[in-house]
Short mmCIF file of C-alpha atoms in Angstrom, two decimals:
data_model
loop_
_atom_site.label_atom_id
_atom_site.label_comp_id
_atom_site.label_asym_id
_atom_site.label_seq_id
_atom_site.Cartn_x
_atom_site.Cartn_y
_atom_site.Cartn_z
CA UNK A 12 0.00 0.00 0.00
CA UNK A 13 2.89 2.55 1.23
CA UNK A 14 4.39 1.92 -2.81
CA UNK A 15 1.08 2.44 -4.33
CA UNK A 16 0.50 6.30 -2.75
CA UNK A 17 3.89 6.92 -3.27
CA UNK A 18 2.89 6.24 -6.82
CA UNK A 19 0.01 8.27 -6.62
CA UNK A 20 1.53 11.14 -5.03
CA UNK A 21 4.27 11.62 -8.23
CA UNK A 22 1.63 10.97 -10.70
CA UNK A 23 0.02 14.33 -8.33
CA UNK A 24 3.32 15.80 -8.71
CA UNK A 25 3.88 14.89 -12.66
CA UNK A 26 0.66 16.78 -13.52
CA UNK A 27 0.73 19.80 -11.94
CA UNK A 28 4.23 20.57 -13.62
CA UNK A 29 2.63 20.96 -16.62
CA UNK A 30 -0.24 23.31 -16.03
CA UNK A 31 2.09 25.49 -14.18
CA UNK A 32 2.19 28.50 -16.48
CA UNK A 33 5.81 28.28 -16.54
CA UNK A 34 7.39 30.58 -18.81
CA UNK A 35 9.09 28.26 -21.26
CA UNK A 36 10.68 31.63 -23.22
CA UNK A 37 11.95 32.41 -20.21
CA UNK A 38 13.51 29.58 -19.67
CA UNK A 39 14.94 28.37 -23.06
CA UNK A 40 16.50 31.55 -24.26
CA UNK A 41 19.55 31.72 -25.19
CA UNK A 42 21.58 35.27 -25.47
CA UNK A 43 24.58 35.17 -28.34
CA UNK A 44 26.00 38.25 -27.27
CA UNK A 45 27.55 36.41 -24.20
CA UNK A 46 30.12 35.24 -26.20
CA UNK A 47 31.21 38.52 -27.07
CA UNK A 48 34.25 38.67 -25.52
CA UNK A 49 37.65 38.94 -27.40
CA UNK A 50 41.07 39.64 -25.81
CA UNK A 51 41.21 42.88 -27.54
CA UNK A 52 39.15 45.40 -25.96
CA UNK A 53 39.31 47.79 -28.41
CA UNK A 54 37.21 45.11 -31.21
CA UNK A 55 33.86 45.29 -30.72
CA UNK A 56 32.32 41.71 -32.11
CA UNK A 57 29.56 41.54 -34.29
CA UNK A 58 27.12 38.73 -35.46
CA UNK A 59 25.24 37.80 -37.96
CA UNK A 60 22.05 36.18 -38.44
CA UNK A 61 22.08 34.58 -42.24
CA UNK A 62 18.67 33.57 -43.67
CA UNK A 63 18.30 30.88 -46.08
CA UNK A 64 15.07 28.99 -47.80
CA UNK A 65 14.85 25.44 -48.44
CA UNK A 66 17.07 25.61 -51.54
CA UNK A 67 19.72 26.74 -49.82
CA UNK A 68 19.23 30.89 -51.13
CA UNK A 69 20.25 33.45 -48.70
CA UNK A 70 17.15 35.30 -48.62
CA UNK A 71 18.04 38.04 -45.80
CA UNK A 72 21.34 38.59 -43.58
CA UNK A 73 20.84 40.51 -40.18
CA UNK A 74 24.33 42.18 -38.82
CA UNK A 75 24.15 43.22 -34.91
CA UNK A 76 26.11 43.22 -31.79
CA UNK A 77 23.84 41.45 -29.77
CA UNK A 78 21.56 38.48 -30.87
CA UNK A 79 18.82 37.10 -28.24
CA UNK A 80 16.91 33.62 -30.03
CA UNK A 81 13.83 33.09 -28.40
CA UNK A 82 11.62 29.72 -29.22
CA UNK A 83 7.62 30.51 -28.64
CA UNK A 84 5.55 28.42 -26.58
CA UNK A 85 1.93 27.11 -27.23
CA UNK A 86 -1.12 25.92 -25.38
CA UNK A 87 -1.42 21.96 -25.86
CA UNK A 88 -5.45 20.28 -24.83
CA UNK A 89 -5.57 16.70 -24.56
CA UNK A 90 -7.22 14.16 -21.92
CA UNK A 91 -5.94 13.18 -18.80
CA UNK A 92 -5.43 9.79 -17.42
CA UNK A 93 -9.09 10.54 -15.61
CA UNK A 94 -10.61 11.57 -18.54
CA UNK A 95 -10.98 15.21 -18.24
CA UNK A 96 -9.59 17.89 -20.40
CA UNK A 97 -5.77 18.82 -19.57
CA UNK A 98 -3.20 21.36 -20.66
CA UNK A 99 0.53 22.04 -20.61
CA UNK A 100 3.36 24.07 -22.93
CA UNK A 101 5.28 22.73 -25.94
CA UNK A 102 7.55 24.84 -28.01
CA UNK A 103 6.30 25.99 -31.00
CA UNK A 104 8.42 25.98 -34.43
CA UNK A 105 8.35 30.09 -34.26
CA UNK A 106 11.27 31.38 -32.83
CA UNK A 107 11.93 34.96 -32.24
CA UNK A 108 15.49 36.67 -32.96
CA UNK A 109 16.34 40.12 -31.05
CA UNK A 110 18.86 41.72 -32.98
CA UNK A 111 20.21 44.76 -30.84
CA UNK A 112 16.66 45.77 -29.70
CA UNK A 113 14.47 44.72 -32.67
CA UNK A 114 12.89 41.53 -33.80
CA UNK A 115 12.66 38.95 -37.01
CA UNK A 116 10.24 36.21 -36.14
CA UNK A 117 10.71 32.95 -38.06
CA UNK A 118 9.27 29.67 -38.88
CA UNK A 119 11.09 26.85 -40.45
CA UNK A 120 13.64 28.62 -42.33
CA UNK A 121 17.37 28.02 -42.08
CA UNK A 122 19.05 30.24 -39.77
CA UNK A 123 22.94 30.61 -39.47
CA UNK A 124 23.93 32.65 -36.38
CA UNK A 125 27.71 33.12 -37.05
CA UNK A 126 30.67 35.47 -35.71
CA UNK A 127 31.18 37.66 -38.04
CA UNK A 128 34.68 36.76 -38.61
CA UNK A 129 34.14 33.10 -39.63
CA UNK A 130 33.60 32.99 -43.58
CA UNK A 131 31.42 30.84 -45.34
CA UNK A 132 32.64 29.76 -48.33
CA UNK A 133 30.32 28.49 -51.11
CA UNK A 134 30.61 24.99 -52.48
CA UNK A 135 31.78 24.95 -56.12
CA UNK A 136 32.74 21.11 -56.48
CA UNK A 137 32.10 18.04 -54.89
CA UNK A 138 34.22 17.48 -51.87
CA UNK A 139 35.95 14.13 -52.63
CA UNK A 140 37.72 12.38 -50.19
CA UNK A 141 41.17 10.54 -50.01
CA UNK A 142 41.98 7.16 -51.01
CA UNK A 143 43.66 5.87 -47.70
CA UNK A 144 42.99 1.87 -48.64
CA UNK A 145 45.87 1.26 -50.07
CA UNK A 146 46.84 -2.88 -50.11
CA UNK A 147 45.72 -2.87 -46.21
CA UNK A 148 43.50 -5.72 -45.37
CA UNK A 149 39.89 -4.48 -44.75
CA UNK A 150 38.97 -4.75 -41.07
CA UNK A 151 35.66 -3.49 -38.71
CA UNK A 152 36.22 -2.40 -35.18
CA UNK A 153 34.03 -4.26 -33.24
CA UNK A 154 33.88 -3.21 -29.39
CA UNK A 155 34.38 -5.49 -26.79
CA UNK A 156 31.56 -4.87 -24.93
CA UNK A 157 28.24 -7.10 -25.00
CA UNK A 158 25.53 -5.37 -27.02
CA UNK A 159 23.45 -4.23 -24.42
CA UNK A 160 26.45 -2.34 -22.65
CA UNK A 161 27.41 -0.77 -25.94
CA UNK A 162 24.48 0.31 -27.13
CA UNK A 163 23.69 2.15 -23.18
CA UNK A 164 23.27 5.66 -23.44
CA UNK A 165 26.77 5.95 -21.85
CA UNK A 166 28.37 4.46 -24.72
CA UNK A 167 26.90 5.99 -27.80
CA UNK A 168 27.36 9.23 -25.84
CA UNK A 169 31.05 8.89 -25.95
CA UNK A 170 31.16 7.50 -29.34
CA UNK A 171 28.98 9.86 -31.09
CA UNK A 172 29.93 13.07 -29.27
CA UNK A 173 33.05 12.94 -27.41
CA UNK A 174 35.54 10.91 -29.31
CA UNK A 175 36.65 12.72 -33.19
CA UNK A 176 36.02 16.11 -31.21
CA UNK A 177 38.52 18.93 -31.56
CA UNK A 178 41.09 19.28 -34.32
CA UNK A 179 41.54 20.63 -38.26
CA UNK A 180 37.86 20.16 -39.59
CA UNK A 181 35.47 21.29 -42.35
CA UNK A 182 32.00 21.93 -42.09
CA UNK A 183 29.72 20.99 -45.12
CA UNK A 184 26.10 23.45 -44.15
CA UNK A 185 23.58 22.67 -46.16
CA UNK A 186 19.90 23.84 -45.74
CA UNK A 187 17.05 21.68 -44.86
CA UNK A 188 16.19 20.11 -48.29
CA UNK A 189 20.32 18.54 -48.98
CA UNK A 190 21.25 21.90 -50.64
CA UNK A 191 24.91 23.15 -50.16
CA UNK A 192 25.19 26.41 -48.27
CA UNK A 193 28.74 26.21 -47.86
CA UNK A 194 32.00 25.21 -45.99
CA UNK A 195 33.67 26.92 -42.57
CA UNK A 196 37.13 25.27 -41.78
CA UNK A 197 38.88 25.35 -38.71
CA UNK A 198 42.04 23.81 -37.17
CA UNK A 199 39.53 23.37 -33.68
CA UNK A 200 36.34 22.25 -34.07
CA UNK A 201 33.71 21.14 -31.67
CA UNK A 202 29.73 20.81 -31.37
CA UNK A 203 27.32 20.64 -28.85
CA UNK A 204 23.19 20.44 -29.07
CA UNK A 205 22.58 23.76 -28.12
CA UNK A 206 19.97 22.32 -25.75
CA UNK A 207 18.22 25.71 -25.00
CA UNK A 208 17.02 26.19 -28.68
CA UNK A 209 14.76 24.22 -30.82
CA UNK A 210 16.63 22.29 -33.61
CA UNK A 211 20.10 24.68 -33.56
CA UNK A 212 23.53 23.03 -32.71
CA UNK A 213 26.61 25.13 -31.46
CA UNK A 214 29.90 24.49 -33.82
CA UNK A 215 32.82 25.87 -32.37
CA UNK A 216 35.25 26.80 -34.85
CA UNK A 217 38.57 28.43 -33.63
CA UNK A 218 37.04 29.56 -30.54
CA UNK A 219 34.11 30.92 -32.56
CA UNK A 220 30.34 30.43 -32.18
CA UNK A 221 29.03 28.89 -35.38
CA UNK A 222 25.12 28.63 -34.69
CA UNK A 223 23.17 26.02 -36.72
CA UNK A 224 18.79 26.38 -36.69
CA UNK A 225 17.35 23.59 -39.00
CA UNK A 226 20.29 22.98 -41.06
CA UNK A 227 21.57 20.19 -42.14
CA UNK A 228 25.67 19.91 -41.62
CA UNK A 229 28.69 17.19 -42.11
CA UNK A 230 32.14 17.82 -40.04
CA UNK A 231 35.01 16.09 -41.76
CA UNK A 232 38.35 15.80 -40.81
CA UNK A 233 40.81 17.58 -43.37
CA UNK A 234 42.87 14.06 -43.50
CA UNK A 235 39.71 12.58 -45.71
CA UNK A 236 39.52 15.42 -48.10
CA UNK A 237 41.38 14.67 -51.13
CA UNK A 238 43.34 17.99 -52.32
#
């Protein structure tokens, strides 16, 4: 009995969360210009916000000191557990971009939010990588570890995030429908999900933000790339 209203009491807990009113913009903001920083203090960093439709056209580019993104919540009905009507927030696909004081609200366009001084450069050719065969006898690293361990959540976090991080990269951008955008090299780059915005990941290139919203992107070390 004492394990079934302990039950009861989080499922009391669980729903209220929900139909808090909680401010999801508050919480899920995320300000660019706190990576303004630069050893220099007389070089004032600026940022842009690049627009791009689903063919991979730069449609609009926003140039500002100070970027705030902003994802927009909605009201969600459904039925309870009980049987009566319920609510709660889910984040919409609007986001809305402060650019030193005013605002561009978007919906399901590609956004890059870059440092000003990382270049894009377009993609003229195919990027074709090296030939590193050779006569070497084809082999497959298999880990050692049982399936179940390597397929934890532990696991594929190190082997899909942590390990290939850092070093002499470049990053293919391409918009949400396969078309190229463009390449950004570095000789240090790193990612992260930037977990308080909707679909954008942080690249890191050279100590630079590179900010990614509904793109679609490759990182490649320079060793594959044939000249």
């Amino acid at each position: 009995m004492k394990i079934k209203k302990s039950i009861v009491i989080l499922l009391c807990i669980a729903m209220t969360v929900p139909c808090s009113g909680c401010e999801l913009s508050d919480l899920l903001k995320s300000d660019i210009s706190e990576t303004n920083t630069t050893e220099d203090e007389n070089i004032t960093l600026t940022y842009e916000a690049m627009m791009y439709d689903n063919t991979g056209n730069n449609y609009a580019t926003f140039k500002g000191n100070s970027f705030n993104i902003t994802p927009n919540k909605v009201k969600q009905y459904g039925y309870s557990t009980n049987g009566s009507w319920d609510w709660w927030y889910e984040t919409s696909s609007v986001v809305t971009i402060k650019i030193d004081g005013n605002y561009v609200q978007s919906c399901g366009s590609t956004v890059i939010f870059k440092d000003s001084r990382l270049e894009i450069t377009p993609l003229e050719t195919e990027i074709k990588a090296t030939d590193s065969s050779g006569d070497s006898e084809y082999t497959v690293d298999v880990p050692d570890e049982n399936l179940d361990t390597y397929f934890s959540l532990k696991n594929w976090w190190y082997n899909s995030a942590e390990k290939g991080q850092g070093g002499e990269k470049v990053v293919l951008i391409q918009s949400q429908d396969g078309y190229n955008i463009g390449i950004v090299e570095g000789d240090d780059v790193t990612w992260k999900v930037a977990g308080k915005l909707p679909k954008t990941t942080l690249i890191t290139v050279d100590g630079m933000p590179l900010y990614l919203h509904r793109c679609n992107f490759t990182i490649i070390d320079t060793e594959l790339i044939a000249e």
